[in-house]
Short mmCIF file of C-alpha atoms in Angstrom, two decimals:
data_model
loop_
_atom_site.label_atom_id
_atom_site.label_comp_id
_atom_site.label_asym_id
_atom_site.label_seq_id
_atom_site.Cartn_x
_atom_site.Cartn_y
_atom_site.Cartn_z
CA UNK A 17 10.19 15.34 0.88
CA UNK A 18 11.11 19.06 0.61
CA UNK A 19 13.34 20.31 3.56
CA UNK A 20 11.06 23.20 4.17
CA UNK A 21 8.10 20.96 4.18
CA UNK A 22 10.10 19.24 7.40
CA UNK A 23 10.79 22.82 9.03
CA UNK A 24 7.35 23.64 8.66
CA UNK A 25 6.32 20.89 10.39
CA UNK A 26 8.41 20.98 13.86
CA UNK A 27 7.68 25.09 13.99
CA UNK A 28 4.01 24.67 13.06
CA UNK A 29 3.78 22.08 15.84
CA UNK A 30 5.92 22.47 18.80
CA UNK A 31 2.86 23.58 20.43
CA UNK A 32 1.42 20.14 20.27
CA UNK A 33 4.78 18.84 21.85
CA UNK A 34 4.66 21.00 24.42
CA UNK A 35 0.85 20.07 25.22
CA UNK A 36 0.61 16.48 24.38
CA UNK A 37 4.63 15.50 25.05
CA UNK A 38 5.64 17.57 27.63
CA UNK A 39 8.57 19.01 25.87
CA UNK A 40 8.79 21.99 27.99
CA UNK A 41 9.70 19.67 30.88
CA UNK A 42 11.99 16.88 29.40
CA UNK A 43 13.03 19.29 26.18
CA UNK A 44 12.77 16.12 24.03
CA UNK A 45 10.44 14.97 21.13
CA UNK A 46 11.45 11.36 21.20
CA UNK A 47 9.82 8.09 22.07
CA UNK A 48 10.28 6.95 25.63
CA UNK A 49 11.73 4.15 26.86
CA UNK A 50 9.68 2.36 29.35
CA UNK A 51 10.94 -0.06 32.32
CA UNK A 52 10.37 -1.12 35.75
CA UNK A 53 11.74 1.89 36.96
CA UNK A 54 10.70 4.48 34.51
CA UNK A 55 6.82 3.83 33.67
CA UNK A 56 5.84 7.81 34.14
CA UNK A 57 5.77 9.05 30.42
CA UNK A 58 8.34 11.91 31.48
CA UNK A 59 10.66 9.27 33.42
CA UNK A 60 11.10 6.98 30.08
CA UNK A 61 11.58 9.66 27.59
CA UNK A 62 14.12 10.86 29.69
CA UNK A 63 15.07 6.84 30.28
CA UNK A 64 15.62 6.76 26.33
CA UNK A 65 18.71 8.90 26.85
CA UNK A 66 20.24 6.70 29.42
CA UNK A 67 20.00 3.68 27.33
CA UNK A 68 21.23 5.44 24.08
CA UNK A 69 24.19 6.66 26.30
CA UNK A 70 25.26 2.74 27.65
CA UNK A 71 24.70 1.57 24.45
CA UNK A 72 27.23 4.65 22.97
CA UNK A 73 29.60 4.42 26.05
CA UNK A 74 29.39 8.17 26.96
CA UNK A 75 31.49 9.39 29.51
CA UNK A 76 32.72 12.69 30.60
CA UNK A 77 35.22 12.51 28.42
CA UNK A 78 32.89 12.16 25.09
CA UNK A 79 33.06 14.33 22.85
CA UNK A 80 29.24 13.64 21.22
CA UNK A 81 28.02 14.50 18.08
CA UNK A 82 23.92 14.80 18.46
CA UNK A 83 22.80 14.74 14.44
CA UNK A 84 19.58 16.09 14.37
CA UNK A 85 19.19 17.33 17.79
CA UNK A 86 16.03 18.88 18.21
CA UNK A 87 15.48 21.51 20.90
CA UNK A 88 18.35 20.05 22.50
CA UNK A 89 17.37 17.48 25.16
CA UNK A 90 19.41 15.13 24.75
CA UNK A 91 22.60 17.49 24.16
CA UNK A 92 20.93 18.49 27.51
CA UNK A 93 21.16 15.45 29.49
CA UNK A 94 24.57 13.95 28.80
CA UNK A 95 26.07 17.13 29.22
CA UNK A 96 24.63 17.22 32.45
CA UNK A 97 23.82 13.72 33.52
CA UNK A 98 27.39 12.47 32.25
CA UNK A 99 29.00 15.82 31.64
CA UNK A 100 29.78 14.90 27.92
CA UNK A 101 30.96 17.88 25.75
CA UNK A 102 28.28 18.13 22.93
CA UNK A 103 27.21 19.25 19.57
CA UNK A 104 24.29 19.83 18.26
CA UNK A 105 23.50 19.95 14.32
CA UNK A 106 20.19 20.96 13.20
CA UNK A 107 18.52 22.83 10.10
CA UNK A 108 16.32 24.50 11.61
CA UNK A 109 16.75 27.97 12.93
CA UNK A 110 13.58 27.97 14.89
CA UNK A 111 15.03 24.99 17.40
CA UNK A 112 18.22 25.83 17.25
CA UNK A 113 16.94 29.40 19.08
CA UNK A 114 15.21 27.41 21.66
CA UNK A 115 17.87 24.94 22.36
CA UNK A 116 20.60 27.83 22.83
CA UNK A 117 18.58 29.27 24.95
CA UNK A 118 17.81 26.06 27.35
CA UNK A 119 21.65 25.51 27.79
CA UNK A 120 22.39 28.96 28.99
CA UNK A 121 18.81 28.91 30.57
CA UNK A 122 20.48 25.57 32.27
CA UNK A 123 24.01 27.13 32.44
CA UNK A 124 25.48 24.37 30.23
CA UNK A 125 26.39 26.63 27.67
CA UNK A 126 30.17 25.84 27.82
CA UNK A 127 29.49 22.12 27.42
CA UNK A 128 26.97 22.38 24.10
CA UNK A 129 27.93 24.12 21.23
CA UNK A 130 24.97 24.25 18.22
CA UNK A 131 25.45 24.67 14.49
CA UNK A 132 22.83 25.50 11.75
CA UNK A 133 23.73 22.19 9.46
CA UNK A 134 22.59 19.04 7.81
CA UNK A 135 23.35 15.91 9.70
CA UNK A 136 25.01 14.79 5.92
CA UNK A 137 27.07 17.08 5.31
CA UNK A 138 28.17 18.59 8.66
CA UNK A 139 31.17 20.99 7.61
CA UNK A 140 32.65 19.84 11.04
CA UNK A 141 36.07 18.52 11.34
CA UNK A 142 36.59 14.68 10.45
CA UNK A 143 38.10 12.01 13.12
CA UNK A 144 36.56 14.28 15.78
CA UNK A 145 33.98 12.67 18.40
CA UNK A 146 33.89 9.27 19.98
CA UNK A 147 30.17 9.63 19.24
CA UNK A 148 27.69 10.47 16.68
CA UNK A 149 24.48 9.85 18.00
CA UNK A 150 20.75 10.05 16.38
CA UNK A 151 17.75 10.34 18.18
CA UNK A 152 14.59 9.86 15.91
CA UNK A 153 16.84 11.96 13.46
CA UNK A 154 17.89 9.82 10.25
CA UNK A 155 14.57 9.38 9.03
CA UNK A 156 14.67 12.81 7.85
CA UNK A 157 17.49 11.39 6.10
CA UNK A 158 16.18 11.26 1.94
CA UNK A 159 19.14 9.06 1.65
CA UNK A 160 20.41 7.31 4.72
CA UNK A 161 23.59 5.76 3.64
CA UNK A 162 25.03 9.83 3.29
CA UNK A 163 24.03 10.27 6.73
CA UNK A 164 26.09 7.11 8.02
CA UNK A 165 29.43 8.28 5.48
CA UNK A 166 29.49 11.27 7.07
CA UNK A 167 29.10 10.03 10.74
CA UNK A 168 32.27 7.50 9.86
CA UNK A 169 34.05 10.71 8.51
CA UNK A 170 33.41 12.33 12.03
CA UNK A 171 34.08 9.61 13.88
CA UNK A 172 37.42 8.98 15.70
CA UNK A 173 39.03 5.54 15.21
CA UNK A 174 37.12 3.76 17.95
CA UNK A 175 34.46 5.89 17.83
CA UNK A 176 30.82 4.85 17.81
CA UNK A 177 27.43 5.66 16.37
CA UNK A 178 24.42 4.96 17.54
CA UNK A 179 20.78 5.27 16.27
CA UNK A 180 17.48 5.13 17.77
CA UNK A 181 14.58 5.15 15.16
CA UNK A 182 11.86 3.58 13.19
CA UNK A 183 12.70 0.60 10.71
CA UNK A 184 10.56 -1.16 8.54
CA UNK A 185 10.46 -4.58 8.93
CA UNK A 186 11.06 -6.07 5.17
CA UNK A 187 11.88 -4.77 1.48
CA UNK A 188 8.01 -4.06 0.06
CA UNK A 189 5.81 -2.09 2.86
CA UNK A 190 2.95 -2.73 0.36
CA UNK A 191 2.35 -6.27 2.06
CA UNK A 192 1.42 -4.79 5.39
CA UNK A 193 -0.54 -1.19 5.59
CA UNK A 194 1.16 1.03 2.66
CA UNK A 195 -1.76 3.69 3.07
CA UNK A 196 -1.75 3.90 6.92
CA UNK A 197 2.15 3.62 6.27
CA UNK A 198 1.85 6.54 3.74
CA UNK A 199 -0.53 9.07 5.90
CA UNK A 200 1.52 8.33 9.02
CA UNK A 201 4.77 9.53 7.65
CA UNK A 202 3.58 12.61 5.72
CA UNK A 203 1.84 13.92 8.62
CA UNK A 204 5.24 13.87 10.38
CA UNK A 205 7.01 15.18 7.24
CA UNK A 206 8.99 11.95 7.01
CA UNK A 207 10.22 11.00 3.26
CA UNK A 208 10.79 7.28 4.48
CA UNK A 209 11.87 5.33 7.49
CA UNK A 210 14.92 3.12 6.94
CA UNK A 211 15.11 -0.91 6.03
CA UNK A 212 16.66 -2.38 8.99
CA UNK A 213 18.72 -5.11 7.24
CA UNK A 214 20.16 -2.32 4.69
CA UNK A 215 20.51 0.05 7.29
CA UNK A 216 22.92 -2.22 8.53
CA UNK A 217 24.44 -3.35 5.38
CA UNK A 218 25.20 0.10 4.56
CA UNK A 219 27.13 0.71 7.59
CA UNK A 220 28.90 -2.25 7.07
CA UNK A 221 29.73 -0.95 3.21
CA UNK A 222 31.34 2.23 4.68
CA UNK A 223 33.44 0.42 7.11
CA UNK A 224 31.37 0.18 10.35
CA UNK A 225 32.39 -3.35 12.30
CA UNK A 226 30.69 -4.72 15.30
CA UNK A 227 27.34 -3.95 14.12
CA UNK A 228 24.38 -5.02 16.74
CA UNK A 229 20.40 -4.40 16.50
CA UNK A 230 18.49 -4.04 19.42
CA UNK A 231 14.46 -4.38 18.67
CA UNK A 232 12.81 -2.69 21.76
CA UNK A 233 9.63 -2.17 20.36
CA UNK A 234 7.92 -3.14 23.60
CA UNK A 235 9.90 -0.76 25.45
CA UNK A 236 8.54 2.02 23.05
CA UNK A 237 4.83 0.62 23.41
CA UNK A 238 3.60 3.01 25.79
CA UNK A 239 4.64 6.03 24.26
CA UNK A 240 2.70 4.82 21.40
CA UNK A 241 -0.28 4.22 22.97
CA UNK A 242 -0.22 7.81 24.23
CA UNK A 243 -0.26 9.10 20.81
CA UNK A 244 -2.57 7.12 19.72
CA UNK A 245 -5.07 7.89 22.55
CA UNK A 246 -4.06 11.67 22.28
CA UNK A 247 -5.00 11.34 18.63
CA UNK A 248 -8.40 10.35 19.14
CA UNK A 249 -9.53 12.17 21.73
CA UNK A 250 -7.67 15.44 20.23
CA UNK A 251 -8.93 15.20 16.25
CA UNK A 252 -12.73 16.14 16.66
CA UNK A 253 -11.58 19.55 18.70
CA UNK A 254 -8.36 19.67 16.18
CA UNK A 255 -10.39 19.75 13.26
CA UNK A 256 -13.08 22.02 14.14
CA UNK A 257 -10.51 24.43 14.97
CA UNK A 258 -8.89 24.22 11.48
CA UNK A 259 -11.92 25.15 10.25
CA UNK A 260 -12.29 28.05 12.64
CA UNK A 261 -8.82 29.28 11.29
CA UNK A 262 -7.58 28.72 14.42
CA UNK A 263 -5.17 25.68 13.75
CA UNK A 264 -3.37 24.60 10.49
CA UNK A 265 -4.26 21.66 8.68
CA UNK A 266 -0.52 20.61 9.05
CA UNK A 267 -1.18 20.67 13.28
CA UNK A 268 -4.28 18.07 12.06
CA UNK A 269 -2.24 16.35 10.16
CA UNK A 270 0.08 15.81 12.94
CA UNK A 271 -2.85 14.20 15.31
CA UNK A 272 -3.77 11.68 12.41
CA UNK A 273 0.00 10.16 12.01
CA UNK A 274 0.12 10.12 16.00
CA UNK A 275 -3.05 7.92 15.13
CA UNK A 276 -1.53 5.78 12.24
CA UNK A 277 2.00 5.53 14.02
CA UNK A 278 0.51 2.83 16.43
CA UNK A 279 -1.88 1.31 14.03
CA UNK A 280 1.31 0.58 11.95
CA UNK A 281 3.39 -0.72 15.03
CA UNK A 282 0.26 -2.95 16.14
CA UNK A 283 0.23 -4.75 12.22
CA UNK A 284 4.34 -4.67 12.53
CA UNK A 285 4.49 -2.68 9.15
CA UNK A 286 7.75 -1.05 11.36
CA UNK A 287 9.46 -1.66 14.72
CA UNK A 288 11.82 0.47 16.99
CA UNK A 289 15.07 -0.29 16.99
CA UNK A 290 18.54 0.54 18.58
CA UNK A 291 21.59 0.69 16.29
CA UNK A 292 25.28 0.47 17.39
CA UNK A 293 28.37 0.33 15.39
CA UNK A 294 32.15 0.80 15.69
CA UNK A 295 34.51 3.16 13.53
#
């Protein structure tokens, strides 16, 4: 997966974000986390940031590391929710403008700091933050176990990282859906999601201790269903205005993996899970 291909992709189609996720309210593009208290879509994408932050430990004395942070939502909420001092690393120029503009916009500025980087190779200062956190981030990742070496180079002793994502659920994909697999993570521009069990032997290899999963699949249900129910009403209009000119087939492309993300999920080709682990 070219990295243009994946900058293309979140420019081309913010506007479906905004429409379909509400990312102009909650500034995030992440799955939400759904409980007894948080069953509004906007409540438990917001609730995914709460339960990242108890599983990290996040304080107001964190200094956070958000790899791959989007238009900055989450940098967003734990610098105001827990008043954590953040930064935000991102390749593309095109969120980074957005998300520099929401934390003046939300006068948070002197809490978030952004830089124009890869989540692998930072440039930042090792032994730094008592958090590196990943939000639906390191499957951009073409090789996963660079992303984790360089997240235990910018931890502090102590420090933690923590990753919320997709994981496929065993070595060969090809014995549950590998073409629904396959058109579900090129429309999102993904190159691969991660094996859970090497996922976590990697982070063992490079020095991580006190590993722990958490599968909350269920608690990500909803927020699939959404997709999937945006995706079908959405494609007929979606397509007929590619053909107007109107929309690019990448913006189509988008509504058919929102389609194929759930059918995947349903025949547990991949499940969402939490990752912690200590430096």
């Amino acid at each position: 997966m070219e990295q243009q291909q994946i900058l293309d992709y979140y420019e081309k189609c913010h506007i479906d974000y905004q429409l379909i996720w509400g990312a102009n309210r909650s500034f995030s593009l992440h799955y939400g986390y759904h409980d007894k208290e948080h069953r509004r879509h906007h409540a438990a994408v917001l609730n995914m940031n709460r339960i990242l932050a108890q599983h990290a430990g996040i304080t107001a004395e964190s200094q956070v590391l958000d790899a791959g942070c989007g238009i900055g939502g989450s940098c967003l909420w734990l610098a105001d929710n827990l008043g954590a001092q953040m930064t935000g690393v991102n390749i593309s120029a095109y969120q980074l403008e957005r998300a520099r503009k929401l934390a003046k916009k939300k006068g948070l500025s002197d809490r978030i700091q952004y830089k124009e980087a890869s989540f692998t190779d930072t440039g930042l200062e090792s032994n730094n933050f008592d958090v590196v956190w990943g939000m639906e981030a390191v499957c951009y990742a073409e090789e996963k176990k660079e992303f984790i070496k360089e997240a235990y180079r910018l931890l502090k002793p102590g420090g933690r990282l923590v990753v919320a994502d997709g994981f496929y659920n065993d070595v060969d994909i090809n014995f549950k859906c590998p073409e629904e697999y396959r058109i579900w993570l090129e429309g999102w521009a993904v190159p691969d999601l991660a094996g859970q069990q090497q996922f976590q032997t990697d982070m063992s290899e490079v020095g991580f201790n006190k590993i722990q999963f958490h599968d909350v699949s269920e608690a990500i249900l909803p927020s699939a269903v959404r997709m999937h129910l945006a995706a079908v009403l959405l494609y007929p209009g979606g397509k007929i205005l590619e053909w107007l000119k109107i929309r690019k087939p990448i913006q189509t492309q988008n509504i058919i993996a929102a389609n194929y993300q759930y059918i995947c999920l349903k025949k547990e080709a991949w499940h969402y899970g939490i990752v912690v682990g200590e430096k």
